[in-house]
Short mmCIF file of C-alpha atoms and ligand atoms in Angstrom, two decimals:
data_model
loop_
_atom_site.label_atom_id
_atom_site.label_comp_id
_atom_site.label_asym_id
_atom_site.label_seq_id
_atom_site.Cartn_x
_atom_site.Cartn_y
_atom_site.Cartn_z
CA MET A 29 -132.17 111.67 150.71
CA ALA A 30 -128.67 110.52 149.91
CA VAL A 31 -126.19 111.18 152.66
CA GLY A 32 -123.58 113.83 151.93
CA LYS A 33 -119.96 113.66 152.85
CA VAL A 34 -117.49 115.44 155.09
CA TRP A 35 -113.98 116.48 154.10
CA LEU A 36 -111.68 117.30 156.98
CA VAL A 37 -109.29 119.76 155.36
CA GLY A 38 -106.08 121.31 156.64
CA ALA A 39 -105.80 124.96 155.60
CA GLY A 40 -102.14 125.40 156.49
CA PRO A 41 -100.69 127.99 158.87
CA GLY A 42 -101.82 131.25 157.21
CA ASP A 43 -100.15 131.90 153.86
CA PRO A 44 -102.89 131.01 151.36
CA GLY A 45 -100.25 129.50 149.08
CA LEU A 46 -99.82 126.73 151.62
CA LEU A 47 -103.30 125.33 151.16
CA THR A 48 -102.97 122.08 149.21
CA LEU A 49 -104.31 121.72 145.68
CA LYS A 50 -106.71 119.08 146.86
CA GLY A 51 -107.85 121.27 149.72
CA LYS A 52 -108.63 124.09 147.30
CA GLU A 53 -110.49 121.74 145.01
CA VAL A 54 -112.84 120.36 147.67
CA LEU A 55 -113.38 123.84 149.07
CA ARG A 56 -114.53 125.05 145.65
CA ASP A 57 -117.14 122.29 145.56
CA ALA A 58 -118.43 122.73 149.09
CA ASP A 59 -122.07 123.32 150.05
CA THR A 60 -121.20 124.01 153.68
CA VAL A 61 -117.91 125.08 155.21
CA VAL A 62 -117.29 124.97 158.95
CA TYR A 63 -114.11 126.90 159.72
CA ASP A 64 -111.86 127.92 162.59
CA ALA A 65 -110.40 131.20 163.76
CA LEU A 66 -106.87 130.70 162.52
CA ILE A 67 -107.76 130.19 158.87
CA GLY A 68 -106.13 132.73 156.54
CA LYS A 69 -108.77 135.14 155.24
CA GLU A 70 -107.64 134.75 151.66
CA ILE A 71 -108.37 131.04 151.90
CA LEU A 72 -111.97 131.73 152.86
CA LYS A 73 -112.30 133.47 149.50
CA PHE A 74 -112.08 130.11 147.74
CA ILE A 75 -115.43 129.20 149.30
CA PRO A 76 -118.20 129.55 146.71
CA ASP A 77 -120.52 132.52 147.30
CA ASN A 78 -123.57 130.33 147.68
CA ALA A 79 -122.02 127.96 150.23
CA LYS A 80 -123.10 128.15 153.84
CA LYS A 81 -120.27 129.38 156.08
CA ILE A 82 -120.25 128.47 159.74
CA PHE A 83 -117.65 129.91 162.10
CA ALA A 84 -116.67 127.38 164.73
CA GLY A 85 -113.74 129.37 166.00
CA LYS A 86 -112.26 128.92 169.37
CA ARG A 87 -110.03 131.55 170.78
CA SER A 88 -108.30 130.74 174.00
CA GLY A 89 -110.79 131.02 176.84
CA ASN A 90 -113.56 132.22 174.57
CA HIS A 91 -115.45 129.29 173.10
CA TYR A 92 -117.85 130.14 170.33
CA LEU A 93 -118.95 126.62 169.54
CA LYS A 94 -118.42 123.69 171.88
CA GLN A 95 -116.67 120.73 170.34
CA ASP A 96 -119.77 118.53 170.46
CA GLU A 97 -121.80 121.32 168.83
CA THR A 98 -119.31 121.41 165.97
CA ASN A 99 -119.47 117.62 165.65
CA ARG A 100 -123.26 117.81 165.51
CA ILE A 101 -123.26 120.50 162.85
CA LEU A 102 -121.00 118.38 160.64
CA LEU A 103 -123.32 115.42 161.10
CA ASN A 104 -126.52 117.35 160.46
CA GLU A 105 -125.23 119.09 157.36
CA ALA A 106 -124.01 115.78 155.92
CA LEU A 107 -127.31 114.08 156.71
CA GLN A 108 -128.99 116.78 154.62
CA GLY A 109 -126.99 115.54 151.66
CA LYS A 110 -124.47 118.38 151.72
CA LYS A 111 -120.83 118.36 150.75
CA VAL A 112 -119.36 119.58 153.99
CA VAL A 113 -115.84 120.90 154.38
CA ARG A 114 -114.45 121.13 157.87
CA LEU A 115 -111.60 123.58 157.43
CA LYS A 116 -108.98 123.60 160.16
CA GLY A 117 -105.74 125.50 160.67
CA GLY A 118 -102.52 123.69 159.83
CA ASP A 119 -103.04 119.95 159.65
CA PRO A 120 -106.38 118.66 160.98
CA PHE A 121 -104.80 115.80 162.92
CA VAL A 122 -102.02 117.79 164.58
CA PHE A 123 -103.62 119.04 167.80
CA GLY A 124 -106.65 119.86 165.73
CA ARG A 125 -109.17 117.51 167.34
CA GLY A 126 -109.76 116.14 163.87
CA GLY A 127 -110.04 112.62 165.25
CA GLU A 128 -112.80 113.62 167.63
CA GLU A 129 -114.79 115.20 164.82
CA LEU A 130 -114.73 111.98 162.84
CA GLU A 131 -116.10 109.80 165.66
CA LEU A 132 -119.71 110.92 165.41
CA LEU A 133 -119.60 110.69 161.62
CA LYS A 134 -118.29 107.15 161.85
CA GLU A 135 -121.04 106.18 164.31
CA ASN A 136 -123.63 107.47 161.87
CA ASN A 137 -122.09 105.96 158.76
CA VAL A 138 -121.43 109.33 157.19
CA PRO A 139 -118.61 109.02 154.67
CA PHE A 140 -115.60 111.27 155.11
CA GLU A 141 -112.17 112.03 153.72
CA VAL A 142 -109.17 113.71 155.27
CA VAL A 143 -107.11 116.22 153.32
CA PRO A 144 -103.91 116.74 155.32
CA GLY A 145 -102.53 120.21 155.66
CA VAL A 146 -99.18 121.92 156.12
CA THR A 147 -98.73 122.03 159.86
CA SER A 148 -97.56 125.16 161.64
CA ALA A 149 -95.24 122.96 163.68
CA PHE A 150 -92.94 122.59 160.68
CA ALA A 151 -93.96 125.37 158.29
CA VAL A 152 -93.58 128.26 160.72
CA PRO A 153 -89.98 127.27 161.57
CA ALA A 154 -89.37 126.84 157.82
CA TYR A 155 -90.57 130.41 157.12
CA ASN A 156 -88.09 131.52 159.77
CA GLY A 157 -85.19 129.67 158.21
CA ILE A 158 -85.20 126.90 160.82
CA PRO A 159 -85.11 123.34 159.48
CA VAL A 160 -86.72 121.25 162.21
CA THR A 161 -84.18 118.48 161.63
CA HIS A 162 -80.58 118.65 160.50
CA ARG A 163 -78.14 115.75 160.44
CA ASP A 164 -75.49 117.71 162.31
CA PHE A 165 -77.74 118.64 165.20
CA CYS A 166 -80.45 116.12 165.96
CA SER A 167 -82.03 112.88 164.93
CA SER A 168 -85.62 113.50 165.93
CA VAL A 169 -88.26 116.19 166.16
CA HIS A 170 -91.10 116.18 168.67
CA VAL A 171 -94.32 118.13 168.57
CA ILE A 172 -95.82 118.77 171.97
CA THR A 173 -98.86 120.66 173.20
CA GLY A 174 -98.06 123.33 175.73
CA HIS A 175 -101.72 123.77 176.57
CA LYS A 176 -102.19 123.49 180.31
CA LYS A 177 -104.70 120.91 181.44
CA ALA A 178 -106.43 122.14 184.59
CA GLY A 179 -103.77 124.81 184.88
CA SER A 180 -100.80 122.48 184.92
CA LEU A 181 -98.26 121.00 182.53
CA ASP A 182 -97.93 117.76 184.52
CA SER A 183 -98.60 115.59 181.52
CA ILE A 184 -95.33 116.58 179.83
CA ASP A 185 -92.45 114.21 180.60
CA PHE A 186 -89.63 116.76 180.42
CA GLU A 187 -86.92 114.22 181.32
CA ALA A 188 -87.92 112.04 178.39
CA LEU A 189 -87.94 115.04 176.04
CA VAL A 190 -84.51 116.23 177.13
CA ARG A 191 -83.09 112.69 176.73
CA THR A 192 -84.12 112.56 173.06
CA LYS A 193 -81.75 115.47 172.26
CA GLY A 194 -84.18 116.14 169.44
CA THR A 195 -85.80 119.37 168.30
CA LEU A 196 -88.83 120.23 170.43
CA VAL A 197 -91.75 122.16 168.97
CA PHE A 198 -94.45 123.31 171.35
CA LEU A 199 -97.82 124.42 170.03
CA MET A 200 -100.30 126.38 172.14
CA GLY A 201 -97.51 127.04 174.58
CA VAL A 202 -97.02 130.80 174.80
CA SER A 203 -98.89 131.32 178.04
CA ALA A 204 -96.96 128.42 179.58
CA LEU A 205 -93.60 129.45 178.13
CA SER A 206 -91.82 130.07 181.43
CA ASP A 207 -93.11 126.78 182.88
CA ILE A 208 -91.96 124.92 179.76
CA CYS A 209 -88.45 126.37 179.92
CA GLU A 210 -88.26 125.74 183.63
CA GLY A 211 -89.39 122.15 183.14
CA LEU A 212 -86.70 121.57 180.50
CA LEU A 213 -83.95 123.15 182.61
CA LYS A 214 -84.95 121.16 185.69
CA ALA A 215 -84.86 118.01 183.61
CA GLY A 216 -81.22 118.72 182.81
CA MET A 217 -81.29 120.60 179.50
CA ASP A 218 -78.17 122.70 178.82
CA LYS A 219 -79.08 126.26 179.72
CA ASP A 220 -77.50 127.56 176.49
CA THR A 221 -79.67 125.43 174.22
CA PRO A 222 -80.97 127.73 171.47
CA ALA A 223 -84.70 128.44 171.46
CA ALA A 224 -87.05 130.66 169.51
CA VAL A 225 -90.62 131.83 169.65
CA LEU A 226 -92.18 132.28 166.24
CA SER A 227 -95.28 134.37 166.10
CA ARG A 228 -97.90 134.64 163.34
CA GLY A 229 -95.73 132.62 161.03
CA THR A 230 -96.16 132.63 157.24
CA THR A 231 -97.99 135.97 157.34
CA ALA A 232 -96.83 139.55 156.96
CA ARG A 233 -96.97 139.86 160.73
CA GLN A 234 -94.44 137.09 161.21
CA LYS A 235 -92.07 137.75 164.10
CA ARG A 236 -89.24 135.82 165.67
CA ILE A 237 -87.69 136.13 169.10
CA SER A 238 -84.45 134.17 169.44
CA GLY A 239 -82.60 133.27 172.58
CA THR A 240 -81.79 130.30 174.76
CA VAL A 241 -83.97 128.10 176.86
CA SER A 242 -82.95 130.16 179.90
CA ASP A 243 -83.63 133.65 178.57
CA ILE A 244 -86.32 133.25 175.89
CA SER A 245 -89.20 133.57 178.31
CA GLY A 246 -88.00 136.93 179.66
CA LYS A 247 -87.33 138.21 176.13
CA CYS A 248 -90.85 137.29 175.03
CA LYS A 249 -92.43 139.01 178.00
CA GLU A 250 -90.55 142.15 177.15
CA ALA A 251 -91.53 142.00 173.51
CA ASP A 252 -95.13 141.11 174.34
CA ILE A 253 -95.18 138.56 171.56
CA PRO A 254 -98.58 138.09 169.92
CA THR A 255 -100.21 134.69 169.37
CA PRO A 256 -100.49 132.31 167.66
CA ALA A 257 -96.90 131.30 168.14
CA VAL A 258 -94.82 128.15 168.19
CA ILE A 259 -91.97 127.59 170.59
CA ILE A 260 -89.01 125.73 169.19
CA VAL A 261 -86.12 124.46 171.27
CA GLY A 262 -82.95 122.87 169.91
CA LYS A 263 -79.67 123.57 168.19
CA VAL A 264 -81.40 123.95 164.80
CA CYS A 265 -82.68 127.34 165.99
CA SER A 266 -79.20 128.76 165.48
CA LEU A 267 -79.55 128.14 161.73
CA SER A 268 -82.11 130.89 161.29
CA GLU A 269 -79.28 133.40 161.15
CA ASP A 270 -78.03 131.86 157.93
CA PHE A 271 -81.22 130.47 156.50
CA SER A 272 -83.86 133.07 157.23
CA TRP A 273 -85.28 134.02 153.85
CA TYR A 274 -88.84 135.21 154.18
CA GLU A 275 -87.99 138.50 155.86
CA LYS A 276 -85.42 139.22 153.15
CA LEU A 277 -88.01 139.39 150.38
CA PRO A 278 -88.57 143.00 149.33
CA LEU A 279 -92.19 143.06 150.47
CA ALA A 280 -91.94 140.78 153.51
CA GLY A 281 -93.93 142.13 156.40
CA THR A 282 -96.13 144.22 154.15
CA ARG A 283 -99.83 143.69 153.95
CA VAL A 284 -101.14 145.10 150.72
CA LEU A 285 -104.80 145.76 150.04
CA LEU A 286 -105.89 145.40 146.43
CA THR A 287 -109.04 147.21 145.49
CA ARG A 288 -109.28 146.53 141.77
CA PRO A 289 -112.09 144.39 140.35
CA LYS A 290 -111.95 140.69 141.09
CA GLU A 291 -111.32 139.55 137.52
CA SER A 292 -108.21 141.68 137.16
CA GLN A 293 -106.60 141.01 140.54
CA SER A 294 -104.75 137.79 140.00
CA VAL A 295 -101.79 139.09 137.97
CA LEU A 296 -100.97 141.86 140.42
CA SER A 297 -101.55 139.58 143.42
CA LYS A 298 -99.11 137.08 142.04
CA MET A 299 -96.47 139.73 141.35
CA LEU A 300 -96.78 141.05 144.90
CA ARG A 301 -96.82 137.65 146.56
CA GLU A 302 -93.68 136.70 144.69
CA LYS A 303 -92.03 139.67 146.35
CA GLY A 304 -93.15 138.43 149.76
CA ALA A 305 -96.21 140.60 150.35
CA GLU A 306 -99.29 139.35 152.07
CA VAL A 307 -102.06 140.35 149.71
CA ILE A 308 -105.62 141.05 150.70
CA GLU A 309 -107.90 141.04 147.72
CA SER A 310 -110.84 143.24 148.49
CA PRO A 311 -112.36 144.60 145.31
CA THR A 312 -114.12 147.90 145.87
CA ILE A 313 -115.54 147.97 142.38
CA GLY A 314 -116.84 145.48 139.89
CA THR A 315 -118.17 145.63 136.36
CA GLU A 316 -121.64 144.80 135.19
CA PRO A 317 -122.62 144.65 131.51
CA LEU A 318 -125.47 147.02 130.72
CA LYS A 319 -128.84 145.31 130.89
CA ASP A 320 -130.16 147.31 127.97
CA ASP A 321 -127.94 146.22 125.10
CA ARG A 322 -129.67 147.98 122.20
CA GLU A 323 -126.89 150.53 121.74
CA ILE A 324 -124.20 147.86 121.65
CA VAL A 325 -126.14 145.78 119.17
CA ASN A 326 -126.57 148.88 116.98
CA ALA A 327 -122.87 149.66 117.24
CA ILE A 328 -121.92 146.12 116.25
CA ASN A 329 -124.25 146.35 113.26
CA ASP A 330 -122.63 149.66 112.32
CA ILE A 331 -119.22 148.01 112.48
CA LYS A 332 -120.49 145.36 110.09
CA ARG A 333 -121.57 148.11 107.74
CA ASP A 334 -118.03 149.55 107.86
CA ASN A 335 -119.23 152.66 109.61
CA TYR A 336 -116.15 153.05 111.80
CA GLU A 337 -112.46 153.45 111.10
CA TRP A 338 -111.34 153.10 114.72
CA LEU A 339 -112.48 151.20 117.79
CA ILE A 340 -111.05 152.10 121.22
CA PHE A 341 -110.93 150.01 124.38
CA THR A 342 -109.90 151.55 127.68
CA SER A 343 -109.95 148.49 129.95
CA PRO A 344 -109.68 144.70 129.88
CA ALA A 345 -113.24 144.57 131.23
CA GLY A 346 -114.40 146.59 128.23
CA VAL A 347 -112.73 144.10 125.88
CA ARG A 348 -114.24 141.14 127.69
CA ILE A 349 -117.76 142.55 127.73
CA PHE A 350 -117.64 143.77 124.13
CA PHE A 351 -116.47 140.42 122.79
CA ASP A 352 -118.90 138.45 124.95
CA LYS A 353 -121.66 140.44 123.33
CA LEU A 354 -120.19 140.04 119.85
CA PHE A 355 -119.96 136.28 120.23
CA SER A 356 -123.41 135.98 121.79
CA LEU A 357 -124.81 137.66 118.68
CA GLY A 358 -123.36 134.85 116.61
CA GLU A 359 -120.58 137.05 115.18
CA ASP A 360 -116.84 136.59 115.43
CA ILE A 361 -113.71 138.70 115.13
CA ARG A 362 -113.82 138.75 111.33
CA ILE A 363 -116.32 141.60 111.45
CA LEU A 364 -113.47 143.71 112.84
CA SER A 365 -111.12 143.01 109.98
CA GLY A 366 -111.53 146.42 108.41
CA ILE A 367 -111.27 148.50 111.57
CA CYS A 368 -108.22 149.78 113.45
CA ILE A 369 -108.17 149.15 117.17
CA ALA A 370 -106.57 151.34 119.83
CA VAL A 371 -106.15 150.33 123.47
CA ILE A 372 -105.18 152.32 126.53
CA GLY A 373 -102.39 150.05 127.74
CA ARG A 374 -100.74 146.70 128.00
CA GLY A 375 -103.42 144.92 130.05
CA THR A 376 -106.10 145.86 127.56
CA SER A 377 -103.84 144.94 124.68
CA LYS A 378 -103.34 141.51 126.23
CA ALA A 379 -107.07 140.99 126.66
CA LEU A 380 -107.47 141.81 122.98
CA LEU A 381 -104.69 139.48 121.91
CA GLU A 382 -106.33 136.67 123.87
CA ARG A 383 -109.26 137.12 121.52
CA GLY A 384 -107.06 136.85 118.46
CA ILE A 385 -106.52 140.52 117.66
CA ARG A 386 -103.38 142.61 117.89
CA ALA A 387 -103.92 146.27 118.80
CA ASP A 388 -102.96 148.77 116.13
CA PHE A 389 -102.26 151.55 118.57
CA ILE A 390 -101.02 151.82 122.16
CA PRO A 391 -100.08 155.23 123.58
CA SER A 392 -96.65 155.85 125.08
CA LYS A 393 -98.23 156.52 128.47
CA TYR A 394 -101.15 154.45 129.62
CA ASP A 395 -103.81 157.00 130.40
CA GLY A 396 -106.87 158.43 128.68
CA GLU A 397 -105.33 161.84 128.09
CA THR A 398 -102.23 160.46 126.34
CA LEU A 399 -104.28 158.00 124.34
CA GLY A 400 -106.50 160.84 123.11
CA LYS A 401 -103.58 163.14 122.33
CA GLU A 402 -101.40 160.61 120.52
CA LEU A 403 -104.21 159.00 118.57
CA ASN A 404 -105.37 162.44 117.54
CA SER A 405 -102.02 163.24 115.95
CA HIS A 406 -102.25 159.93 114.14
CA LEU A 407 -105.61 160.76 112.57
CA SER A 408 -106.09 162.99 109.58
CA GLY A 409 -109.58 164.21 110.43
CA GLY A 410 -112.98 162.99 109.36
CA GLU A 411 -112.59 159.56 110.99
CA LYS A 412 -115.39 157.84 112.79
CA VAL A 413 -114.30 156.44 116.13
CA LEU A 414 -116.19 154.14 118.47
CA ILE A 415 -115.16 154.06 122.13
CA ALA A 416 -116.49 151.01 123.98
CA ARG A 417 -116.10 151.61 127.70
CA ALA A 418 -117.70 152.15 131.09
CA ARG A 419 -120.71 154.41 131.37
CA ILE A 420 -118.71 156.83 133.44
CA GLY A 421 -115.50 157.20 131.49
CA ASN A 422 -112.98 160.02 131.74
CA ASN A 423 -113.51 163.13 129.68
CA GLU A 424 -109.90 163.79 128.79
CA LEU A 425 -109.86 161.01 126.23
CA ILE A 426 -112.64 162.60 124.20
CA ARG A 427 -111.38 166.13 124.70
CA GLU A 428 -107.89 165.30 123.45
CA LEU A 429 -109.07 162.99 120.70
CA SER A 430 -111.27 165.61 119.06
CA LYS A 431 -108.92 168.57 119.51
CA ASP A 432 -108.56 170.76 116.38
CA LYS A 433 -109.90 168.06 114.10
CA ASP A 434 -113.26 166.77 113.00
CA ILE A 435 -113.36 163.38 114.61
CA PHE A 436 -116.77 161.75 114.88
CA ILE A 437 -116.84 160.02 118.22
CA THR A 438 -119.41 157.58 119.50
CA ASP A 439 -118.95 157.10 123.24
CA LEU A 440 -120.61 153.75 123.75
CA ALA A 441 -121.33 152.68 127.33
CA ILE A 442 -121.09 148.91 127.52
CA TYR A 443 -120.81 148.38 131.24
CA ASP A 444 -121.46 150.00 134.57
CA THR A 445 -118.94 150.32 137.32
CA VAL A 446 -120.59 149.01 140.44
CA TYR A 447 -119.31 149.69 143.91
CA GLU A 448 -118.83 146.70 146.13
CA LYS A 449 -119.17 146.77 149.88
CA THR A 450 -116.69 149.14 151.50
CA VAL A 451 -113.57 147.77 153.10
CA GLU A 452 -114.15 147.68 156.81
CA ASP A 453 -111.80 146.82 159.62
CA VAL A 454 -109.10 145.44 157.38
CA ASP A 455 -105.62 145.79 158.76
CA PHE A 456 -103.32 146.74 155.89
CA ASP A 457 -100.08 148.68 155.41
CA LEU A 458 -100.58 149.88 151.86
CA ALA A 459 -103.67 150.20 149.69
CA VAL A 460 -103.34 149.97 145.92
CA PHE A 461 -105.65 151.92 143.65
CA THR A 462 -105.68 151.37 139.91
CA SER A 463 -108.40 153.85 138.99
CA ALA A 464 -110.25 156.75 140.51
CA SER A 465 -113.31 154.55 140.84
CA THR A 466 -111.45 152.06 143.06
CA VAL A 467 -110.82 154.98 145.43
CA LYS A 468 -114.48 155.98 145.29
CA GLY A 469 -115.45 152.38 146.00
CA PHE A 470 -113.07 152.22 148.95
CA VAL A 471 -114.54 155.31 150.53
CA GLY A 472 -118.13 154.43 149.68
CA ASP A 473 -120.70 156.57 151.47
CA ASP A 474 -118.31 157.22 154.30
CA THR A 475 -116.91 160.38 152.73
CA ASP A 476 -116.40 162.32 155.94
CA ARG A 477 -114.08 159.89 157.65
CA ASP A 478 -110.44 160.69 158.21
CA TYR A 479 -108.47 158.77 155.59
CA SER A 480 -105.10 160.30 156.35
CA TYR A 481 -103.95 156.93 157.72
CA VAL A 482 -104.28 155.32 154.28
CA ARG A 483 -101.01 155.00 152.41
CA ALA A 484 -102.32 154.88 148.87
CA ILE A 485 -100.24 153.64 145.97
CA CYS A 486 -101.85 154.92 142.79
CA ILE A 487 -101.41 153.93 139.18
CA GLY A 488 -101.61 157.45 137.81
CA LYS A 489 -102.23 161.12 138.40
CA GLN A 490 -105.98 160.97 138.20
CA THR A 491 -106.24 158.14 140.68
CA ALA A 492 -103.88 159.93 143.06
CA GLY A 493 -105.96 163.08 142.71
CA GLU A 494 -109.02 161.19 143.84
CA ALA A 495 -107.16 159.67 146.81
CA GLU A 496 -105.88 163.10 147.83
CA ARG A 497 -109.42 164.45 147.87
CA TYR A 498 -110.01 162.20 150.85
CA GLY A 499 -106.76 163.15 152.54
CA MET A 500 -104.90 159.92 151.85
CA GLN A 501 -101.10 159.87 151.68
CA THR A 502 -100.36 159.12 148.05
CA ARG A 503 -97.55 157.83 145.90
CA THR A 504 -97.88 157.48 142.15
CA ALA A 505 -96.29 154.90 139.89
CA SER A 506 -93.85 156.46 137.44
CA GLU A 507 -95.64 154.71 134.58
CA ALA A 508 -99.15 153.33 134.42
CA THR A 509 -98.00 149.71 134.33
CA LEU A 510 -98.24 146.95 136.90
CA GLU A 511 -94.44 146.62 136.98
CA SER A 512 -94.02 150.24 137.81
CA LEU A 513 -96.80 150.00 140.38
CA VAL A 514 -95.01 147.10 142.08
CA GLU A 515 -91.78 149.13 142.11
CA GLU A 516 -93.57 151.98 143.82
CA ILE A 517 -95.11 149.60 146.36
CA ILE A 518 -91.63 148.28 147.20
CA LYS A 519 -90.32 151.82 147.62
CA ALA A 520 -93.22 152.70 149.90
CA ALA A 521 -92.83 149.52 151.93
CA ASN A 522 -89.17 150.17 152.56
CA LYS A 523 -89.61 153.72 153.66
N1 SAH B 601 -103.58 121.89 163.61
C1 SAH B 601 -102.72 123.03 163.76
C2 SAH B 601 -102.36 123.31 165.19
C3 SAH B 601 -103.54 123.63 166.05
S1 SAH B 601 -103.09 124.11 167.65
C4 SAH B 601 -101.47 122.84 162.90
O1 SAH B 601 -101.21 121.75 162.42
O2 SAH B 601 -100.75 123.83 162.70
C5 SAH B 601 -102.91 125.85 167.49
C6 SAH B 601 -101.47 126.24 167.66
O3 SAH B 601 -100.78 126.13 166.43
C7 SAH B 601 -101.24 127.66 168.09
O4 SAH B 601 -101.40 127.81 169.49
C8 SAH B 601 -99.82 127.88 167.67
O5 SAH B 601 -98.93 127.28 168.57
C9 SAH B 601 -99.76 127.09 166.39
N2 SAH B 601 -99.97 127.93 165.20
C10 SAH B 601 -100.96 127.83 164.30
N3 SAH B 601 -100.79 128.74 163.31
C11 SAH B 601 -99.67 129.43 163.60
C12 SAH B 601 -98.96 130.48 162.97
N4 SAH B 601 -99.38 131.02 161.83
N5 SAH B 601 -97.83 130.93 163.55
C13 SAH B 601 -97.38 130.42 164.71
N6 SAH B 601 -98.01 129.42 165.34
C14 SAH B 601 -99.14 128.92 164.80
#
């Protein structure tokens, strides 16, 4: 069997946007991924579903896999011909034992590549508005491990460090913080030298404690600062007052859970990330085209026979699935030339436009009830209308559409809404629901639990109604658009 290959990949310090393009590419191709504890969860989502995932995490004092076990796993997987990605926090060669992991591969002639990563040593200060070098303050930056060997920091030459007058960045140093500061002061560092401890950098839980080398340790004890954290010492720390930017974004510090189906998450995720949110994509529902497609095929044949005046889509998924079917039958959009098309809102309209068709009708408010009502007043009676949507669609659309007029409606189920695994043990500040079924999916079978802790941001009345049934605290977007949803999320986050 041909030997595989190992890619040693740096995942960056937490924010998934800081994974490199190359890192993402090799991850997408991986057969096996061996990853550490500090890898951002959203990054793990780039791993293909069928790849083998092996957790090699080490948390201080609690070793899950010994280093030589990890080395062996990499070797064995590669010898089986696999594309193996060894995913490590930050940069793999900055206190990441990346070098050690390559030794055994080298001995066994297993090919490897290294994909450098954004190191926490520089990125975490950057997210706190601290440039690690600045011409006015220093001419060097030093990255030092604060990890105690056999309980002592003897290996650090504090005198040498102080003499450099450079910026000092300590990784793995929180538990030794007081010893580090003491070492620097004893070696002659000015007691007023600015210092900062930067915890959980580049994530919504980012926190900064600022002080001087003489008082930072006491301040951190008081604040009980969580790890991981970097310690930075030097005049550049004073710049964070002017340059801090991350915490000023409207959604900084907010972890938002998105529950909508995978294929429709990316737009909203991007909008929220741009505002500084940490986004957790955890779809609670998905869509599955119906296995039995006879009804759809019949409906498409009816369209060809000019049997309908109107066709209605109520979701982008409906558009996608309908057109996939149409194309797979060897047809194209020309069969729709004689039919008017109504959509529920902008997202659906966009999905339609991507397939070369402009919607004839969009209601003023993006919900089923308004669509039904407004389209009804547009119709003269006697029209035949085909609705292509989920098997369980809302009733208001049909009720309003057929009010006081003879409208012949075919409610065509083209897909099923399937519930994904429920969201367990995810730490989030706000949960976003874009349909009643995303709420149902979130709750799953666990209907009796207390959901009053969930701050639910809902796209519309119906969705909010569903969330309230489970006792969630709800807020509703003023309009059923993503923009308005984002506005509501910002309001909720700043309350
Ligand atoms: N190879 C990694 C460092 C591994 S050592 C890199 O290049 O970033 C682990 C140490 O990195 C932690 O003890 C902490 O000091 C630092 N660290 C990693 N991620 C961090 C984060 N998000 N915020 C603050 N410090 C972090």
